[in-house]
PDB file of C-alpha atoms in Angstrom:
ATOM      1  CA  THR E   1       0.000   0.000   0.000  1.00 44.00           C
ATOM      2  CA  PRO E   2       2.029   2.997  -1.245  1.00 47.00           C
ATOM      3  CA  SER E   3      -0.113   5.489   0.693  1.00 46.00           C
ATOM      4  CA  ARG E   4       1.420   4.258   3.951  1.00 47.00           C
ATOM      5  CA  THR E   5       4.709   5.845   2.943  1.00 50.00           C
ATOM      6  CA  VAL E   6       3.154   9.193   2.059  1.00 52.00           C
ATOM      7  CA  SER E   7       2.721  11.721   4.837  1.00 51.00           C
ATOM      8  CA  SER E   8      -0.756  13.113   5.325  1.00 51.00           C
ATOM      9  CA  THR E   9       0.630  16.271   6.939  1.00 55.00           C
ATOM     10  CA  PRO E  10      -0.287  19.223   4.716  1.00 59.00           C
ATOM     11  CA  ILE E  11       2.458  21.466   3.391  1.00 62.00           C
ATOM     12  CA  ILE E  12       2.160  24.963   4.825  1.00 60.00           C
ATOM     13  CA  THR E  13       2.450  27.236   1.802  1.00 60.00           C
ATOM     14  CA  ASP E  14       1.481  30.860   1.380  1.00 65.00           C
ATOM     15  CA  PRO E  15       0.226  31.193  -2.211  1.00 62.00           C
ATOM     16  CA  ASN E  16       0.992  34.925  -2.070  1.00 63.00           C
ATOM     17  CA  SER E  17       4.631  34.398  -1.128  1.00 65.00           C
ATOM     18  CA  ALA E  18       7.055  36.015  -3.564  1.00 59.00           C
ATOM     19  CA  ALA E  19       9.615  33.241  -3.084  1.00 77.00           C
ATOM     20  CA  VAL E  20       9.284  31.210  -6.275  1.00 87.00           C
ATOM     21  CA  GLY E  21      12.148  28.967  -7.371  1.00 84.00           C
ATOM     22  CA  LYS E  22      13.460  28.675 -10.917  1.00 88.00           C
ATOM     23  CA  ASP E  23      12.626  24.986 -11.228  1.00 94.00           C
ATOM     24  CA  PRO E  24       9.081  24.095 -12.366  1.00 97.00           C
ATOM     25  CA  LYS E  25       7.050  22.174  -9.811  1.00 97.00           C
ATOM     26  CA  ILE E  26       3.593  21.401  -8.514  1.00 98.00           C
ATOM     27  CA  ILE E  27       2.548  22.009  -4.917  1.00 97.00           C
ATOM     28  CA  ILE E  28      -0.577  20.359  -3.511  1.00 97.00           C
ATOM     29  CA  PRO E  29      -0.689  21.252   0.202  1.00 96.00           C
ATOM     30  CA  LYS E  30      -3.612  18.992   1.112  1.00 96.00           C
ATOM     31  CA  ILE E  31      -1.817  15.796   0.093  1.00 95.00           C
ATOM     32  CA  ASN E  32       1.738  16.909   0.865  1.00 95.00           C
ATOM     33  CA  VAL E  33       2.935  16.960  -2.748  1.00 95.00           C
ATOM     34  CA  GLU E  34       5.785  19.184  -3.889  1.00 96.00           C
ATOM     35  CA  ILE E  35       7.528  17.628  -6.884  1.00 95.00           C
ATOM     36  CA  PRO E  36       8.979  18.588 -10.283  1.00 97.00           C
ATOM     37  CA  VAL E  37       6.871  19.068 -13.387  1.00 98.00           C
ATOM     38  CA  VAL E  38       8.436  17.907 -16.660  1.00 97.00           C
ATOM     39  CA  TYR E  39       7.683  20.331 -19.509  1.00 97.00           C
ATOM     40  CA  ASP E  40      10.403  19.311 -21.968  1.00 95.00           C
ATOM     41  CA  GLU E  41       8.874  16.073 -23.302  1.00 95.00           C
ATOM     42  CA  PRO E  42       7.516  16.925 -26.774  1.00 93.00           C
ATOM     43  CA  SER E  43       6.015  13.495 -27.486  1.00 92.00           C
ATOM     44  CA  VAL E  44       2.641  12.250 -26.250  1.00 92.00           C
ATOM     45  CA  GLN E  45       3.400   8.632 -27.117  1.00 91.00           C
ATOM     46  CA  GLU E  46       3.174   6.203 -24.205  1.00 89.00           C
ATOM     47  CA  ASP E  47       6.842   5.153 -24.134  1.00 90.00           C
ATOM     48  CA  ALA E  48       8.069   8.760 -24.121  1.00 92.00           C
ATOM     49  CA  VAL E  49       5.621   9.841 -21.418  1.00 93.00           C
ATOM     50  CA  GLN E  50       6.556   6.845 -19.258  1.00 90.00           C
ATOM     51  CA  LYS E  51      10.241   7.761 -19.526  1.00 92.00           C
ATOM     52  CA  ALA E  52       9.520  11.390 -18.610  1.00 94.00           C
ATOM     53  CA  LEU E  53       7.490  10.273 -15.576  1.00 92.00           C
ATOM     54  CA  GLU E  54      10.728   9.044 -14.042  1.00 91.00           C
ATOM     55  CA  ARG E  55      11.628  12.722 -13.529  1.00 94.00           C
ATOM     56  CA  GLY E  56       8.374  13.930 -11.944  1.00 95.00           C
ATOM     57  CA  VAL E  57       4.843  14.519 -13.138  1.00 96.00           C
ATOM     58  CA  VAL E  58       4.517  15.322 -16.839  1.00 97.00           C
ATOM     59  CA  HIS E  59       2.871  18.155 -18.728  1.00 97.00           C
ATOM     60  CA  TYR E  60       1.055  16.748 -21.767  1.00 96.00           C
ATOM     61  CA  ALA E  61       2.634  18.479 -24.760  1.00 94.00           C
ATOM     62  CA  THR E  62      -0.556  19.045 -26.755  1.00 94.00           C
ATOM     63  CA  THR E  63      -2.206  21.044 -23.953  1.00 95.00           C
ATOM     64  CA  SER E  64      -1.807  24.625 -22.752  1.00 96.00           C
ATOM     65  CA  ASN E  65       0.899  25.757 -20.360  1.00 97.00           C
ATOM     66  CA  PRO E  66       0.411  27.639 -17.064  1.00 97.00           C
ATOM     67  CA  GLY E  67      -0.168  31.314 -17.843  1.00 97.00           C
ATOM     68  CA  GLU E  68      -1.968  30.492 -21.080  1.00 97.00           C
ATOM     69  CA  LYS E  69      -5.638  30.219 -21.969  1.00 97.00           C
ATOM     70  CA  GLY E  70      -7.089  26.732 -22.160  1.00 96.00           C
ATOM     71  CA  ASN E  71      -6.597  23.535 -20.207  1.00 97.00           C
ATOM     72  CA  ALA E  72      -3.157  22.332 -19.111  1.00 97.00           C
ATOM     73  CA  VAL E  73      -2.932  18.608 -18.391  1.00 97.00           C
ATOM     74  CA  ILE E  74      -0.502  17.078 -15.884  1.00 97.00           C
ATOM     75  CA  PHE E  75      -0.058  13.298 -15.609  1.00 96.00           C
ATOM     76  CA  GLY E  76       1.385  11.519 -12.571  1.00 94.00           C
ATOM     77  CA  HIS E  77       1.782   7.948 -11.346  1.00 89.00           C
ATOM     78  CA  SER E  78      -0.385   6.577  -8.539  1.00 86.00           C
ATOM     79  CA  SER E  79       1.471   3.371  -7.729  1.00 76.00           C
ATOM     80  CA  ASN E  80       4.751   2.211  -6.230  1.00 63.00           C
ATOM     81  CA  ASN E  81       4.932  -0.313  -9.059  1.00 62.00           C
ATOM     82  CA  ILE E  82       8.334  -2.035  -9.095  1.00 63.00           C
ATOM     83  CA  LEU E  83       8.184  -1.943 -12.884  1.00 63.00           C
ATOM     84  CA  ASN E  84       8.050   1.875 -12.862  1.00 62.00           C
ATOM     85  CA  SER E  85      11.481   3.491 -12.760  1.00 65.00           C
ATOM     86  CA  GLY E  86      12.274   6.730 -10.950  1.00 72.00           C
ATOM     87  CA  LYS E  87      11.360   8.087  -7.541  1.00 83.00           C
ATOM     88  CA  TYR E  88       7.957   9.615  -8.392  1.00 88.00           C
ATOM     89  CA  LYS E  89       5.988   6.379  -8.738  1.00 83.00           C
ATOM     90  CA  PHE E  90       3.239   7.430  -6.355  1.00 84.00           C
ATOM     91  CA  ALA E  91       3.219  11.195  -6.929  1.00 91.00           C
ATOM     92  CA  PHE E  92      -0.587  11.288  -7.235  1.00 94.00           C
ATOM     93  CA  VAL E  93      -1.504   8.264  -5.103  1.00 91.00           C
ATOM     94  CA  LEU E  94      -3.519  10.498  -2.750  1.00 94.00           C
ATOM     95  CA  LEU E  95      -5.086  12.652  -5.462  1.00 96.00           C
ATOM     96  CA  SER E  96      -8.532  11.207  -4.703  1.00 96.00           C
ATOM     97  CA  ARG E  97      -8.504  13.142  -1.417  1.00 97.00           C
ATOM     98  CA  MET E  98      -8.836  16.415  -3.302  1.00 98.00           C
ATOM     99  CA  GLU E  99     -12.286  18.001  -3.159  1.00 98.00           C
ATOM    100  CA  ASN E 100     -13.984  21.022  -4.690  1.00 98.00           C
ATOM    101  CA  GLY E 101     -12.584  24.207  -3.161  1.00 97.00           C
ATOM    102  CA  ASP E 102      -9.121  22.761  -2.470  1.00 98.00           C
ATOM    103  CA  THR E 103      -6.192  24.585  -4.045  1.00 98.00           C
ATOM    104  CA  PHE E 104      -2.938  23.601  -5.707  1.00 98.00           C
ATOM    105  CA  MET E 105      -0.124  25.554  -7.318  1.00 98.00           C
ATOM    106  CA  LEU E 106       2.117  25.333 -10.354  1.00 98.00           C
ATOM    107  CA  GLU E 107       5.411  27.199 -10.445  1.00 97.00           C
ATOM    108  CA  LYS E 108       6.909  27.848 -13.869  1.00 96.00           C
ATOM    109  CA  GLY E 109       9.131  30.546 -15.300  1.00 93.00           C
ATOM    110  CA  GLY E 110       9.518  32.239 -11.935  1.00 94.00           C
ATOM    111  CA  LYS E 111       5.758  32.646 -11.484  1.00 95.00           C
ATOM    112  CA  ARG E 112       3.279  30.883  -9.222  1.00 97.00           C
ATOM    113  CA  TYR E 113      -0.167  30.019 -10.542  1.00 98.00           C
ATOM    114  CA  VAL E 114      -2.874  29.060  -8.064  1.00 98.00           C
ATOM    115  CA  TYR E 115      -5.843  26.871  -8.966  1.00 98.00           C
ATOM    116  CA  LYS E 116      -9.055  26.017  -7.130  1.00 98.00           C
ATOM    117  CA  VAL E 117     -10.574  22.576  -7.708  1.00 98.00           C
ATOM    118  CA  PHE E 118     -14.080  22.593  -9.163  1.00 98.00           C
ATOM    119  CA  ASP E 119     -14.412  19.107 -10.652  1.00 98.00           C
ATOM    120  CA  LYS E 120     -13.335  15.549  -9.870  1.00 98.00           C
ATOM    121  CA  LYS E 121     -14.331  12.486 -11.862  1.00 97.00           C
ATOM    122  CA  VAL E 122     -13.286   8.976 -12.856  1.00 97.00           C
ATOM    123  CA  ILE E 123     -13.263   8.219 -16.566  1.00 96.00           C
ATOM    124  CA  PRO E 124     -12.269   5.338 -18.869  1.00 95.00           C
ATOM    125  CA  PRO E 125      -8.741   5.615 -20.320  1.00 93.00           C
ATOM    126  CA  THR E 126     -10.204   6.110 -23.803  1.00 94.00           C
ATOM    127  CA  ASP E 127     -11.917   9.398 -22.867  1.00 95.00           C
ATOM    128  CA  LEU E 128      -9.584  11.896 -24.528  1.00 94.00           C
ATOM    129  CA  SER E 129     -12.066  14.751 -24.108  1.00 94.00           C
ATOM    130  CA  VAL E 130     -10.355  15.707 -20.830  1.00 95.00           C
ATOM    131  CA  LEU E 131      -7.386  16.942 -22.866  1.00 94.00           C
ATOM    132  CA  GLY E 132      -9.512  19.764 -24.262  1.00 92.00           C
ATOM    133  CA  GLY E 133     -10.724  23.042 -22.835  1.00 90.00           C
ATOM    134  CA  VAL E 134     -13.443  23.437 -20.210  1.00 92.00           C
ATOM    135  CA  ASN E 135     -16.549  25.348 -21.252  1.00 93.00           C
ATOM    136  CA  GLY E 136     -16.956  28.630 -19.403  1.00 94.00           C
ATOM    137  CA  LYS E 137     -13.424  28.561 -17.936  1.00 95.00           C
ATOM    138  CA  THR E 138     -10.581  30.696 -19.278  1.00 95.00           C
ATOM    139  CA  ALA E 139      -7.660  28.813 -17.748  1.00 97.00           C
ATOM    140  CA  THR E 140      -7.695  25.409 -16.063  1.00 98.00           C
ATOM    141  CA  VAL E 141      -5.372  22.571 -15.097  1.00 98.00           C
ATOM    142  CA  SER E 142      -6.394  18.912 -15.068  1.00 98.00           C
ATOM    143  CA  LEU E 143      -4.391  16.547 -12.873  1.00 98.00           C
ATOM    144  CA  ILE E 144      -4.718  12.962 -14.118  1.00 96.00           C
ATOM    145  CA  THR E 145      -3.639   9.635 -12.641  1.00 94.00           C
ATOM    146  CA  CYS E 146      -4.643   5.991 -12.783  1.00 91.00           C
ATOM    147  CA  ASP E 147      -7.542   4.775 -10.658  1.00 92.00           C
ATOM    148  CA  PRO E 148      -7.748   2.721  -8.508  1.00 90.00           C
ATOM    149  CA  PRO E 149      -4.113   3.346  -7.487  1.00 86.00           C
ATOM    150  CA  GLY E 150      -1.824   0.587  -8.693  1.00 79.00           C
ATOM    151  CA  THR E 151      -3.998  -0.284 -11.695  1.00 83.00           C
ATOM    152  CA  SER E 152      -4.563   1.120 -15.161  1.00 85.00           C
ATOM    153  CA  LEU E 153      -8.311   0.440 -15.240  1.00 90.00           C
ATOM    154  CA  ASN E 154      -9.568   4.035 -15.171  1.00 94.00           C
ATOM    155  CA  ARG E 155      -8.295   7.590 -14.847  1.00 95.00           C
ATOM    156  CA  LEU E 156      -8.985  10.011 -12.004  1.00 96.00           C
ATOM    157  CA  VAL E 157      -9.212  13.608 -13.214  1.00 97.00           C
ATOM    158  CA  VAL E 158      -9.065  16.559 -10.801  1.00 98.00           C
ATOM    159  CA  THR E 159      -9.550  19.930 -12.481  1.00 98.00           C
ATOM    160  CA  GLY E 160      -8.886  23.361 -11.036  1.00 98.00           C
ATOM    161  CA  GLU E 161      -9.563  26.891 -12.307  1.00 98.00           C
ATOM    162  CA  GLN E 162      -6.835  29.536 -12.181  1.00 98.00           C
ATOM    163  CA  ILE E 163      -7.563  32.067  -9.437  1.00 98.00           C
ATOM    164  CA  SER E 164      -4.187  33.799  -9.168  1.00 97.00           C
ATOM    165  CA  PRO E 165      -2.914  35.728 -11.000  1.00 97.00           C
ATOM    166  CA  SER E 166      -6.045  36.770 -12.865  1.00 96.00           C
ATOM    167  CA  PRO E 167      -6.575  34.516 -15.902  1.00 96.00           C
ATOM    168  CA  SER E 168      -7.664  37.604 -17.857  1.00 94.00           C
ATOM    169  CA  ASP E 169      -3.962  38.330 -18.330  1.00 94.00           C
ATOM    170  CA  ASN E 170      -3.194  34.890 -19.784  1.00 96.00           C
ATOM    171  CA  VAL E 171      -1.848  34.665 -23.321  1.00 96.00           C
ATOM    172  CA  ALA E 172      -3.049  32.393 -26.109  1.00 96.00           C
ATOM    173  CA  SER E 173      -2.101  28.734 -25.901  1.00 94.00           C
ATOM    174  CA  THR E 174       1.229  27.695 -27.423  1.00 93.00           C
ATOM    175  CA  ALA E 175       0.395  23.982 -27.235  1.00 89.00           C
ATOM    176  CA  GLN E 176       1.756  21.960 -30.115  1.00 77.00           C
ATOM    177  CA  LYS E 177      -0.737  20.400 -32.479  1.00 72.00           C
ATOM    178  CA  ASN E 178      -0.851  16.630 -32.572  1.00 60.00           C
ATOM    179  CA  GLU E 179      -1.072  14.870 -35.915  1.00 50.00           C
ATOM    180  CA  THR E 180      -4.144  12.637 -36.096  1.00 44.00           C
ATOM    181  CA  SER E 181      -2.010   9.694 -37.185  1.00 41.00           C
ATOM    182  CA  LYS E 182       0.083  10.002 -34.021  1.00 59.00           C
ATOM    183  CA  LYS E 183      -2.777  10.675 -31.632  1.00 68.00           C
ATOM    184  CA  PRO E 184      -2.760   8.105 -28.792  1.00 79.00           C
ATOM    185  CA  ALA E 185      -5.849   5.935 -28.397  1.00 80.00           C
ATOM    186  CA  ILE E 186      -5.755   6.088 -24.590  1.00 88.00           C
ATOM    187  CA  LEU E 187      -4.517   8.346 -21.826  1.00 89.00           C
ATOM    188  CA  PRO E 188      -1.093   7.573 -20.282  1.00 85.00           C
ATOM    189  CA  SER E 189      -1.048   4.953 -17.539  1.00 76.00           C
ATOM    190  CA  ASN E 190       0.924   3.227 -14.851  1.00 62.00           C
ATOM    191  CA  SER E 191       3.203   0.537 -16.221  1.00 55.00           C
ATOM    192  CA  PRO E 192       1.504  -2.879 -16.190  1.00 50.00           C
ATOM    193  CA  SER E 193       1.850  -4.504 -12.789  1.00 45.00           C
ATOM    194  CA  LEU E 194       3.858  -7.700 -12.372  1.00 42.00           C
ATOM    195  CA  TRP E 195       0.600  -9.546 -11.714  1.00 40.00           C
ATOM    196  CA  SER E 196      -1.054  -8.243 -14.882  1.00 44.00           C
ATOM    197  CA  ARG E 197       2.001  -9.174 -16.913  1.00 40.00           C
ATOM    198  CA  LEU E 198       2.026 -12.676 -15.491  1.00 40.00           C
ATOM    199  CA  THR E 199      -1.693 -13.204 -16.125  1.00 40.00           C
ATOM    200  CA  SER E 200      -1.367 -11.896 -19.692  1.00 42.00           C
ATOM    201  CA  TRP E 201       1.107 -14.678 -20.393  1.00 42.00           C
ATOM    202  CA  LEU E 202      -1.326 -17.381 -19.250  1.00 45.00           C
TER     203      LEU E 202
END
């Protein structure tokens, strides 16, 4: 049970603090998450995303960036799967604890963006609609992980709306366009568990 190794003590963070580091990261006080965000992976193919997840949680290249209009999508693992490399295997294992009204922060380019959660849902891995914009919202971020933790059955999506700085100052999205022929059929996942690999051989 990976959650036993994750502290439930919230991080005490002042969202108005001017002290923002140069390295991009995500801060989720409620579930004690403060880890790097990988923005330099240009591919959305499964193998490339899995490799990038070894360095933190991953920004999906075909979605908006913080400070832009639209929906930014961040993927993270939810399992201490021995077949996942890297030290961020259970970055989002406690993401299900997030509720409407909770806040999280993204730091990028020396700026801190604060988001308030307004939606949480579980979807099938083939539902690519969550990569698009959210009607009626100028700037949002969707945090996505596998659900239940340790499996790749479904995806948990927690979406927050930018509340600071004002999204009215956001610029147009610079997200790269994905060629239809290279568009993945499903959302990124945890690596298959040892058990699922064994049973697939039977």
